[in-house]
JSON list of C-alpha atoms in Angstrom, two decimals:
[
{"chain": "A", "resi": 1, "resn": "GLU", "atom": "CA", "xyz": [-18.38, 2.91, -2.87]},
{"chain": "A", "resi": 2, "resn": "ASP", "atom": "CA", "xyz": [-19.83, 3.02, 0.63]},
{"chain": "A", "resi": 3, "resn": "THR", "atom": "CA", "xyz": [-23.49, 3.56, 1.49]},
{"chain": "A", "resi": 4, "resn": "ASN", "atom": "CA", "xyz": [-23.05, 7.34, 1.18]},
{"chain": "A", "resi": 5, "resn": "GLY", "atom": "CA", "xyz": [-21.69, 7.12, -2.36]},
{"chain": "A", "resi": 6, "resn": "ARG", "atom": "CA", "xyz": [-18.09, 7.83, -1.38]},
{"chain": "A", "resi": 7, "resn": "LEU", "atom": "CA", "xyz": [-15.28, 5.93, -3.05]},
{"chain": "A", "resi": 8, "resn": "ASN", "atom": "CA", "xyz": [-13.92, 3.23, -0.79]},
{"chain": "A", "resi": 9, "resn": "LYS", "atom": "CA", "xyz": [-10.55, 1.51, -1.27]},
{"chain": "A", "resi": 10, "resn": "LEU", "atom": "CA", "xyz": [-11.19, -1.74, 0.60]},
{"chain": "A", "resi": 11, "resn": "HIS", "atom": "CA", "xyz": [-11.46, 0.04, 3.92]},
{"chain": "A", "resi": 12, "resn": "TRP", "atom": "CA", "xyz": [-13.66, -2.51, 5.63]},
{"chain": "A", "resi": 13, "resn": "PRO", "atom": "CA", "xyz": [-15.91, -0.72, 8.16]},
{"chain": "A", "resi": 14, "resn": "ALA", "atom": "CA", "xyz": [-15.14, -1.04, 11.84]},
{"chain": "A", "resi": 15, "resn": "PRO", "atom": "CA", "xyz": [-17.58, -3.20, 13.84]},
{"chain": "A", "resi": 16, "resn": "LEU", "atom": "CA", "xyz": [-21.05, -1.62, 14.03]},
{"chain": "A", "resi": 17, "resn": "ALA", "atom": "CA", "xyz": [-19.86, 1.45, 12.09]},
{"chain": "A", "resi": 18, "resn": "ALA", "atom": "CA", "xyz": [-22.03, 0.81, 9.01]},
{"chain": "A", "resi": 19, "resn": "PRO", "atom": "CA", "xyz": [-25.00, -1.38, 8.10]},
{"chain": "A", "resi": 20, "resn": "ALA", "atom": "CA", "xyz": [-23.49, -2.50, 4.78]},
{"chain": "A", "resi": 21, "resn": "TYR", "atom": "CA", "xyz": [-20.39, -2.37, 2.63]},
{"chain": "A", "resi": 22, "resn": "ALA", "atom": "CA", "xyz": [-20.47, -2.10, -1.18]},
{"chain": "A", "resi": 23, "resn": "LEU", "atom": "CA", "xyz": [-17.53, -2.84, -3.45]},
{"chain": "A", "resi": 24, "resn": "THR", "atom": "CA", "xyz": [-17.55, -2.07, -7.17]},
{"chain": "A", "resi": 25, "resn": "ASP", "atom": "CA", "xyz": [-15.63, -4.73, -9.08]},
{"chain": "A", "resi": 26, "resn": "PHE", "atom": "CA", "xyz": [-13.86, -2.29, -11.38]},
{"chain": "A", "resi": 27, "resn": "PRO", "atom": "CA", "xyz": [-11.35, -2.01, -12.91]},
{"chain": "A", "resi": 28, "resn": "ARG", "atom": "CA", "xyz": [-10.68, -5.72, -13.20]},
{"chain": "A", "resi": 29, "resn": "PHE", "atom": "CA", "xyz": [-8.60, -8.11, -15.23]},
{"chain": "A", "resi": 30, "resn": "PHE", "atom": "CA", "xyz": [-7.66, -11.79, -15.27]},
{"chain": "A", "resi": 31, "resn": "VAL", "atom": "CA", "xyz": [-4.07, -12.84, -14.71]},
{"chain": "A", "resi": 32, "resn": "PRO", "atom": "CA", "xyz": [-2.55, -15.60, -16.86]},
{"chain": "A", "resi": 33, "resn": "ALA", "atom": "CA", "xyz": [-1.61, -18.91, -15.24]},
{"chain": "A", "resi": 34, "resn": "TRP", "atom": "CA", "xyz": [2.08, -17.95, -15.13]},
{"chain": "A", "resi": 35, "resn": "GLY", "atom": "CA", "xyz": [1.36, -14.74, -13.20]},
{"chain": "A", "resi": 36, "resn": "PRO", "atom": "CA", "xyz": [3.65, -11.71, -13.59]},
{"chain": "A", "resi": 37, "resn": "LEU", "atom": "CA", "xyz": [6.46, -13.74, -15.15]},
{"chain": "A", "resi": 38, "resn": "PRO", "atom": "CA", "xyz": [7.22, -13.68, -18.87]},
{"chain": "A", "resi": 39, "resn": "ARG", "atom": "CA", "xyz": [4.96, -15.93, -20.88]},
{"chain": "A", "resi": 40, "resn": "THR", "atom": "CA", "xyz": [5.75, -19.58, -20.26]},
{"chain": "A", "resi": 41, "resn": "LEU", "atom": "CA", "xyz": [7.47, -21.27, -23.18]},
{"chain": "A", "resi": 42, "resn": "GLY", "atom": "CA", "xyz": [4.87, -23.05, -25.28]},
{"chain": "A", "resi": 43, "resn": "ALA", "atom": "CA", "xyz": [1.91, -21.53, -23.40]},
{"chain": "A", "resi": 44, "resn": "SER", "atom": "CA", "xyz": [-1.11, -20.92, -25.56]},
{"chain": "A", "resi": 45, "resn": "VAL", "atom": "CA", "xyz": [-2.48, -17.37, -25.64]},
{"chain": "A", "resi": 46, "resn": "PRO", "atom": "CA", "xyz": [-5.51, -16.23, -27.64]},
{"chain": "A", "resi": 47, "resn": "PRO", "atom": "CA", "xyz": [-4.49, -13.84, -30.43]},
{"chain": "A", "resi": 48, "resn": "GLU", "atom": "CA", "xyz": [-6.37, -10.94, -28.84]},
{"chain": "A", "resi": 49, "resn": "LEU", "atom": "CA", "xyz": [-4.28, -11.31, -25.66]},
{"chain": "A", "resi": 50, "resn": "GLU", "atom": "CA", "xyz": [-0.87, -11.51, -27.29]},
{"chain": "A", "resi": 51, "resn": "ALA", "atom": "CA", "xyz": [-0.22, -7.79, -26.80]},
{"chain": "A", "resi": 52, "resn": "THR", "atom": "CA", "xyz": [-0.97, -8.04, -23.06]},
{"chain": "A", "resi": 53, "resn": "SER", "atom": "CA", "xyz": [1.02, -11.22, -22.31]},
{"chain": "A", "resi": 54, "resn": "GLY", "atom": "CA", "xyz": [-2.14, -13.18, -21.56]},
{"chain": "A", "resi": 55, "resn": "TYR", "atom": "CA", "xyz": [-3.68, -10.60, -19.22]},
{"chain": "A", "resi": 56, "resn": "ASP", "atom": "CA", "xyz": [-7.37, -10.33, -20.08]},
{"chain": "A", "resi": 57, "resn": "PHE", "atom": "CA", "xyz": [-8.98, -6.88, -19.71]},
{"chain": "A", "resi": 58, "resn": "GLY", "atom": "CA", "xyz": [-12.00, -7.77, -21.83]},
{"chain": "A", "resi": 59, "resn": "ASN", "atom": "CA", "xyz": [-14.49, -8.00, -18.97]},
{"chain": "A", "resi": 60, "resn": "SER", "atom": "CA", "xyz": [-13.65, -4.78, -17.16]},
{"chain": "A", "resi": 61, "resn": "VAL", "atom": "CA", "xyz": [-17.22, -3.55, -16.89]},
{"chain": "A", "resi": 62, "resn": "ASN", "atom": "CA", "xyz": [-17.98, -0.66, -14.57]},
{"chain": "A", "resi": 63, "resn": "GLY", "atom": "CA", "xyz": [-21.06, -1.23, -12.43]},
{"chain": "A", "resi": 64, "resn": "ASP", "atom": "CA", "xyz": [-20.84, -4.80, -11.11]},
{"chain": "A", "resi": 65, "resn": "THR", "atom": "CA", "xyz": [-21.10, -4.40, -7.35]},
{"chain": "A", "resi": 66, "resn": "TYR", "atom": "CA", "xyz": [-20.86, -6.70, -4.35]},
{"chain": "A", "resi": 67, "resn": "VAL", "atom": "CA", "xyz": [-22.92, -5.67, -1.33]},
{"chain": "A", "resi": 68, "resn": "PHE", "atom": "CA", "xyz": [-22.14, -7.14, 2.09]},
{"chain": "A", "resi": 69, "resn": "LEU", "atom": "CA", "xyz": [-24.84, -6.76, 4.73]},
{"chain": "A", "resi": 70, "resn": "LEU", "atom": "CA", "xyz": [-23.09, -6.29, 8.05]},
{"chain": "A", "resi": 71, "resn": "GLY", "atom": "CA", "xyz": [-26.09, -6.78, 10.32]},
{"chain": "A", "resi": 72, "resn": "SER", "atom": "CA", "xyz": [-26.64, -5.14, 13.66]},
{"chain": "A", "resi": 73, "resn": "GLY", "atom": "CA", "xyz": [-24.16, -7.05, 15.78]},
{"chain": "A", "resi": 74, "resn": "LEU", "atom": "CA", "xyz": [-20.68, -8.55, 15.83]},
{"chain": "A", "resi": 75, "resn": "ASP", "atom": "CA", "xyz": [-21.87, -11.92, 14.55]},
{"chain": "A", "resi": 76, "resn": "GLY", "atom": "CA", "xyz": [-23.22, -10.38, 11.35]},
{"chain": "A", "resi": 77, "resn": "TRP", "atom": "CA", "xyz": [-20.11, -8.25, 10.89]},
{"chain": "A", "resi": 78, "resn": "SER", "atom": "CA", "xyz": [-17.80, -11.24, 11.34]},
{"chain": "A", "resi": 79, "resn": "SER", "atom": "CA", "xyz": [-19.87, -13.41, 9.02]},
{"chain": "A", "resi": 80, "resn": "SER", "atom": "CA", "xyz": [-19.80, -10.79, 6.25]},
{"chain": "A", "resi": 81, "resn": "ARG", "atom": "CA", "xyz": [-16.06, -10.38, 6.60]},
{"chain": "A", "resi": 82, "resn": "ALA", "atom": "CA", "xyz": [-15.64, -14.15, 6.25]},
{"chain": "A", "resi": 83, "resn": "ASP", "atom": "CA", "xyz": [-17.78, -14.02, 3.09]},
{"chain": "A", "resi": 84, "resn": "PHE", "atom": "CA", "xyz": [-15.55, -11.27, 1.74]},
{"chain": "A", "resi": 85, "resn": "VAL", "atom": "CA", "xyz": [-12.40, -13.35, 2.30]},
{"chain": "A", "resi": 86, "resn": "GLN", "atom": "CA", "xyz": [-14.03, -16.42, 0.76]},
{"chain": "A", "resi": 87, "resn": "LEU", "atom": "CA", "xyz": [-14.99, -14.44, -2.35]},
{"chain": "A", "resi": 88, "resn": "PHE", "atom": "CA", "xyz": [-11.75, -12.54, -2.93]},
{"chain": "A", "resi": 89, "resn": "GLY", "atom": "CA", "xyz": [-9.24, -14.86, -1.29]},
{"chain": "A", "resi": 90, "resn": "PRO", "atom": "CA", "xyz": [-7.15, -14.44, 1.85]},
{"chain": "A", "resi": 91, "resn": "CYS", "atom": "CA", "xyz": [-4.36, -11.92, 2.12]},
{"chain": "A", "resi": 92, "resn": "PRO", "atom": "CA", "xyz": [-0.96, -13.63, 2.36]},
{"chain": "A", "resi": 93, "resn": "LEU", "atom": "CA", "xyz": [0.82, -13.16, 5.67]},
{"chain": "A", "resi": 94, "resn": "LEU", "atom": "CA", "xyz": [3.82, -10.87, 5.70]},
{"chain": "A", "resi": 95, "resn": "PRO", "atom": "CA", "xyz": [7.11, -12.41, 6.82]},
{"chain": "A", "resi": 96, "resn": "ASP", "atom": "CA", "xyz": [8.07, -11.66, 10.41]},
{"chain": "A", "resi": 97, "resn": "PHE", "atom": "CA", "xyz": [10.88, -9.29, 9.42]},
{"chain": "A", "resi": 98, "resn": "ALA", "atom": "CA", "xyz": [8.39, -7.01, 7.66]},
{"chain": "A", "resi": 99, "resn": "TYR", "atom": "CA", "xyz": [7.00, -5.99, 11.05]},
{"chain": "A", "resi": 100, "resn": "GLY", "atom": "CA", "xyz": [10.41, -4.78, 12.19]},
{"chain": "A", "resi": 101, "resn": "THR", "atom": "CA", "xyz": [12.23, -1.49, 11.68]},
{"chain": "A", "resi": 102, "resn": "TRP", "atom": "CA", "xyz": [12.73, -0.27, 8.10]},
{"chain": "A", "resi": 103, "resn": "PHE", "atom": "CA", "xyz": [15.29, 2.39, 7.21]},
{"chain": "A", "resi": 104, "resn": "THR", "atom": "CA", "xyz": [15.62, 4.28, 3.94]},
{"chain": "A", "resi": 105, "resn": "TYR", "atom": "CA", "xyz": [16.76, 7.83, 3.31]},
{"chain": "A", "resi": 106, "resn": "TRP", "atom": "CA", "xyz": [16.95, 9.97, 0.18]},
{"chain": "A", "resi": 107, "resn": "HIS", "atom": "CA", "xyz": [20.62, 10.66, 0.59]},
{"chain": "A", "resi": 108, "resn": "ASP", "atom": "CA", "xyz": [23.72, 10.18, -1.56]},
{"chain": "A", "resi": 109, "resn": "TYR", "atom": "CA", "xyz": [25.11, 7.31, 0.46]},
{"chain": "A", "resi": 110, "resn": "THR", "atom": "CA", "xyz": [28.46, 5.76, -0.19]},
{"chain": "A", "resi": 111, "resn": "GLU", "atom": "CA", "xyz": [29.07, 2.16, 0.75]},
{"chain": "A", "resi": 112, "resn": "ALA", "atom": "CA", "xyz": [31.38, 3.21, 3.59]},
{"chain": "A", "resi": 113, "resn": "GLU", "atom": "CA", "xyz": [28.84, 5.67, 4.98]},
{"chain": "A", "resi": 114, "resn": "ALA", "atom": "CA", "xyz": [26.01, 3.13, 4.78]},
{"chain": "A", "resi": 115, "resn": "LYS", "atom": "CA", "xyz": [28.06, 0.54, 6.66]},
{"chain": "A", "resi": 116, "resn": "ASP", "atom": "CA", "xyz": [29.03, 3.11, 9.27]},
{"chain": "A", "resi": 117, "resn": "ASP", "atom": "CA", "xyz": [25.39, 4.07, 9.83]},
{"chain": "A", "resi": 118, "resn": "ILE", "atom": "CA", "xyz": [24.36, 0.43, 10.23]},
{"chain": "A", "resi": 119, "resn": "GLN", "atom": "CA", "xyz": [27.09, -0.15, 12.78]},
{"chain": "A", "resi": 120, "resn": "HIS", "atom": "CA", "xyz": [26.03, 3.03, 14.57]},
{"chain": "A", "resi": 121, "resn": "TRP", "atom": "CA", "xyz": [22.50, 1.64, 14.93]},
{"chain": "A", "resi": 122, "resn": "GLU", "atom": "CA", "xyz": [23.97, -1.55, 16.36]},
{"chain": "A", "resi": 123, "resn": "GLY", "atom": "CA", "xyz": [26.24, 0.38, 18.73]},
{"chain": "A", "resi": 124, "resn": "LEU", "atom": "CA", "xyz": [23.16, 2.12, 20.13]},
{"chain": "A", "resi": 125, "resn": "ASN", "atom": "CA", "xyz": [21.31, -1.21, 20.42]},
{"chain": "A", "resi": 126, "resn": "LEU", "atom": "CA", "xyz": [18.57, 0.08, 18.15]},
{"chain": "A", "resi": 127, "resn": "PRO", "atom": "CA", "xyz": [16.50, -2.57, 16.35]},
{"chain": "A", "resi": 128, "resn": "LEU", "atom": "CA", "xyz": [16.97, -2.65, 12.59]},
{"chain": "A", "resi": 129, "resn": "ASP", "atom": "CA", "xyz": [15.56, -5.23, 10.16]},
{"chain": "A", "resi": 130, "resn": "LEU", "atom": "CA", "xyz": [15.65, -3.70, 6.67]},
{"chain": "A", "resi": 131, "resn": "TRP", "atom": "CA", "xyz": [18.10, -1.25, 5.13]},
{"chain": "A", "resi": 132, "resn": "GLY", "atom": "CA", "xyz": [16.90, 0.21, 1.83]},
{"chain": "A", "resi": 133, "resn": "LEU", "atom": "CA", "xyz": [18.75, 2.34, -0.69]},
{"chain": "A", "resi": 134, "resn": "ASP", "atom": "CA", "xyz": [16.95, 5.19, -2.36]},
{"chain": "A", "resi": 135, "resn": "MET", "atom": "CA", "xyz": [17.53, 6.30, -5.94]},
{"chain": "A", "resi": 136, "resn": "ASN", "atom": "CA", "xyz": [21.29, 6.62, -5.82]},
{"chain": "A", "resi": 137, "resn": "TRP", "atom": "CA", "xyz": [21.89, 2.85, -6.12]},
{"chain": "A", "resi": 138, "resn": "ARG", "atom": "CA", "xyz": [22.10, 3.43, -9.89]},
{"chain": "A", "resi": 139, "resn": "ARG", "atom": "CA", "xyz": [23.35, 6.22, -12.07]},
{"chain": "A", "resi": 140, "resn": "THR", "atom": "CA", "xyz": [20.85, 8.91, -12.97]},
{"chain": "A", "resi": 141, "resn": "GLU", "atom": "CA", "xyz": [22.57, 10.99, -15.65]},
{"chain": "A", "resi": 142, "resn": "ASN", "atom": "CA", "xyz": [21.17, 10.83, -19.21]},
{"chain": "A", "resi": 143, "resn": "ASN", "atom": "CA", "xyz": [18.17, 8.79, -18.02]},
{"chain": "A", "resi": 144, "resn": "LEU", "atom": "CA", "xyz": [20.32, 5.83, -17.03]},
{"chain": "A", "resi": 145, "resn": "ASP", "atom": "CA", "xyz": [17.96, 5.35, -14.07]},
{"chain": "A", "resi": 146, "resn": "HIS", "atom": "CA", "xyz": [15.40, 4.07, -16.60]},
{"chain": "A", "resi": 147, "resn": "PHE", "atom": "CA", "xyz": [17.44, 0.86, -16.75]},
{"chain": "A", "resi": 148, "resn": "TYR", "atom": "CA", "xyz": [18.72, -1.79, -14.33]},
{"chain": "A", "resi": 149, "resn": "ASP", "atom": "CA", "xyz": [22.24, -2.33, -15.58]},
{"chain": "A", "resi": 150, "resn": "TYR", "atom": "CA", "xyz": [23.94, 0.95, -14.64]},
{"chain": "A", "resi": 151, "resn": "PRO", "atom": "CA", "xyz": [24.76, 0.60, -10.91]},
{"chain": "A", "resi": 152, "resn": "ASN", "atom": "CA", "xyz": [26.35, 3.50, -9.10]},
{"chain": "A", "resi": 153, "resn": "THR", "atom": "CA", "xyz": [29.78, 1.92, -8.74]},
{"chain": "A", "resi": 154, "resn": "THR", "atom": "CA", "xyz": [31.30, 5.24, -7.73]},
{"chain": "A", "resi": 155, "resn": "ALA", "atom": "CA", "xyz": [29.37, 5.12, -4.45]},
{"chain": "A", "resi": 156, "resn": "PHE", "atom": "CA", "xyz": [29.07, 1.32, -4.19]},
{"chain": "A", "resi": 157, "resn": "PRO", "atom": "CA", "xyz": [32.08, -0.29, -5.89]},
{"chain": "A", "resi": 158, "resn": "ASP", "atom": "CA", "xyz": [31.01, -3.85, -5.05]},
{"chain": "A", "resi": 159, "resn": "PHE", "atom": "CA", "xyz": [27.32, -4.55, -4.48]},
{"chain": "A", "resi": 160, "resn": "LEU", "atom": "CA", "xyz": [27.97, -8.26, -3.95]},
{"chain": "A", "resi": 161, "resn": "GLU", "atom": "CA", "xyz": [30.22, -7.39, -1.02]},
{"chain": "A", "resi": 162, "resn": "PHE", "atom": "CA", "xyz": [27.68, -4.89, 0.33]},
{"chain": "A", "resi": 163, "resn": "PHE", "atom": "CA", "xyz": [24.87, -7.46, 0.15]},
{"chain": "A", "resi": 164, "resn": "ALA", "atom": "CA", "xyz": [27.12, -9.94, 1.98]},
{"chain": "A", "resi": 165, "resn": "PHE", "atom": "CA", "xyz": [27.77, -7.29, 4.65]},
{"chain": "A", "resi": 166, "resn": "LEU", "atom": "CA", "xyz": [24.01, -6.80, 5.12]},
{"chain": "A", "resi": 167, "resn": "ARG", "atom": "CA", "xyz": [23.42, -10.54, 5.43]},
{"chain": "A", "resi": 168, "resn": "SER", "atom": "CA", "xyz": [26.21, -10.79, 8.00]},
{"chain": "A", "resi": 169, "resn": "HIS", "atom": "CA", "xyz": [24.30, -8.23, 10.06]},
{"chain": "A", "resi": 170, "resn": "ASN", "atom": "CA", "xyz": [21.00, -10.11, 9.64]},
{"chain": "A", "resi": 171, "resn": "LEU", "atom": "CA", "xyz": [19.51, -7.36, 7.47]},
{"chain": "A", "resi": 172, "resn": "ARG", "atom": "CA", "xyz": [17.27, -7.52, 4.44]},
{"chain": "A", "resi": 173, "resn": "THR", "atom": "CA", "xyz": [17.47, -4.87, 1.74]},
{"chain": "A", "resi": 174, "resn": "PHE", "atom": "CA", "xyz": [15.59, -3.29, -1.12]},
{"chain": "A", "resi": 175, "resn": "PHE", "atom": "CA", "xyz": [16.05, -0.63, -3.80]},
{"chain": "A", "resi": 176, "resn": "ASN", "atom": "CA", "xyz": [13.84, 2.32, -4.61]},
{"chain": "A", "resi": 177, "resn": "ASP", "atom": "CA", "xyz": [12.85, 1.57, -8.20]},
{"chain": "A", "resi": 178, "resn": "HIS", "atom": "CA", "xyz": [10.96, 4.19, -10.19]},
{"chain": "A", "resi": 179, "resn": "PRO", "atom": "CA", "xyz": [9.55, 2.09, -13.04]},
{"chain": "A", "resi": 180, "resn": "PHE", "atom": "CA", "xyz": [9.88, 4.11, -16.22]},
{"chain": "A", "resi": 181, "resn": "PRO", "atom": "CA", "xyz": [7.78, 2.21, -18.82]},
{"chain": "A", "resi": 182, "resn": "ILE", "atom": "CA", "xyz": [9.71, 1.22, -21.91]},
{"chain": "A", "resi": 183, "resn": "ALA", "atom": "CA", "xyz": [6.86, 2.72, -23.94]},
{"chain": "A", "resi": 184, "resn": "ASN", "atom": "CA", "xyz": [8.10, 6.14, -22.84]},
{"chain": "A", "resi": 185, "resn": "ARG", "atom": "CA", "xyz": [11.23, 5.56, -24.89]},
{"chain": "A", "resi": 186, "resn": "GLY", "atom": "CA", "xyz": [9.34, 4.21, -27.89]},
{"chain": "A", "resi": 187, "resn": "GLN", "atom": "CA", "xyz": [9.90, 0.52, -27.22]},
{"chain": "A", "resi": 188, "resn": "ASN", "atom": "CA", "xyz": [6.41, -0.93, -27.70]},
{"chain": "A", "resi": 189, "resn": "GLY", "atom": "CA", "xyz": [3.63, -1.50, -25.16]},
{"chain": "A", "resi": 190, "resn": "LEU", "atom": "CA", "xyz": [2.76, -0.55, -21.63]},
{"chain": "A", "resi": 191, "resn": "GLN", "atom": "CA", "xyz": [2.72, -2.47, -18.33]},
{"chain": "A", "resi": 192, "resn": "THR", "atom": "CA", "xyz": [1.58, -5.90, -19.51]},
{"chain": "A", "resi": 193, "resn": "SER", "atom": "CA", "xyz": [3.21, -5.93, -22.95]},
{"chain": "A", "resi": 194, "resn": "PRO", "atom": "CA", "xyz": [5.65, -8.81, -23.55]},
{"chain": "A", "resi": 195, "resn": "GLU", "atom": "CA", "xyz": [8.50, -6.29, -23.89]},
{"chain": "A", "resi": 196, "resn": "GLU", "atom": "CA", "xyz": [7.73, -4.55, -20.58]},
{"chain": "A", "resi": 197, "resn": "VAL", "atom": "CA", "xyz": [7.21, -7.82, -18.67]},
{"chain": "A", "resi": 198, "resn": "GLN", "atom": "CA", "xyz": [10.49, -9.22, -20.00]},
{"chain": "A", "resi": 199, "resn": "PHE", "atom": "CA", "xyz": [12.37, -6.01, -19.18]},
{"chain": "A", "resi": 200, "resn": "ARG", "atom": "CA", "xyz": [11.14, -5.97, -15.56]},
{"chain": "A", "resi": 201, "resn": "TRP", "atom": "CA", "xyz": [11.70, -9.69, -15.10]},
{"chain": "A", "resi": 202, "resn": "GLU", "atom": "CA", "xyz": [15.27, -9.62, -16.33]},
{"chain": "A", "resi": 203, "resn": "GLY", "atom": "CA", "xyz": [16.24, -6.47, -14.44]},
{"chain": "A", "resi": 204, "resn": "LEU", "atom": "CA", "xyz": [14.67, -7.35, -11.10]},
{"chain": "A", "resi": 205, "resn": "ARG", "atom": "CA", "xyz": [15.70, -11.01, -11.24]},
{"chain": "A", "resi": 206, "resn": "HIS", "atom": "CA", "xyz": [19.31, -9.99, -11.84]},
{"chain": "A", "resi": 207, "resn": "TRP", "atom": "CA", "xyz": [19.47, -7.88, -8.70]},
{"chain": "A", "resi": 208, "resn": "MET", "atom": "CA", "xyz": [17.65, -10.43, -6.54]},
{"chain": "A", "resi": 209, "resn": "GLU", "atom": "CA", "xyz": [20.09, -13.09, -7.67]},
{"chain": "A", "resi": 210, "resn": "GLN", "atom": "CA", "xyz": [22.90, -10.74, -6.59]},
{"chain": "A", "resi": 211, "resn": "GLY", "atom": "CA", "xyz": [21.47, -10.48, -3.09]},
{"chain": "A", "resi": 212, "resn": "LEU", "atom": "CA", "xyz": [18.62, -7.96, -3.07]},
{"chain": "A", "resi": 213, "resn": "THR", "atom": "CA", "xyz": [15.77, -9.19, -0.87]},
{"chain": "A", "resi": 214, "resn": "PHE", "atom": "CA", "xyz": [12.98, -7.60, -2.89]}
]
């Protein structure tokens, strides 16, 4: 929260805009050494963390608060911001292409139409860096969009060829993925359960190995 009691989502105050910045450390959890991947073979996990794949939510206590005094000048503001980064860690830099032009459109594209649009951008000398497909990259009938292995081959007969086409035009690509938790279909736990982590890992890894950028 800020000094007026309003919730604040890491919106660091502009220089000289506030005398202090308060951040409540909640909710919080500790990530296992292997990160978001499935549990490393042979890795030891306490019994109480088995159900959450090693993620530890046991110290998520509401009320612990960090207060950064910003001072009355730019030196104090800069010093407090450096303290913030030292405490929470630096933000990783985005790759250069992420600052370019992104295109995605909720539209029932076919592979031919998508290629034609990309070439139209190029014909107009418009900058384009990422081409993303919305939901129609996979089938949606009968909840098939809850899974990763039902691509829309009617619209995109050969995703490997389409990914190669994008690479040949120096484009990155991504899919719109609405993550339907496996718990919703009665298959065990929620986001950090071993079943959910394995399901996401296998599905997303498959498509990235095919040529999806992210």
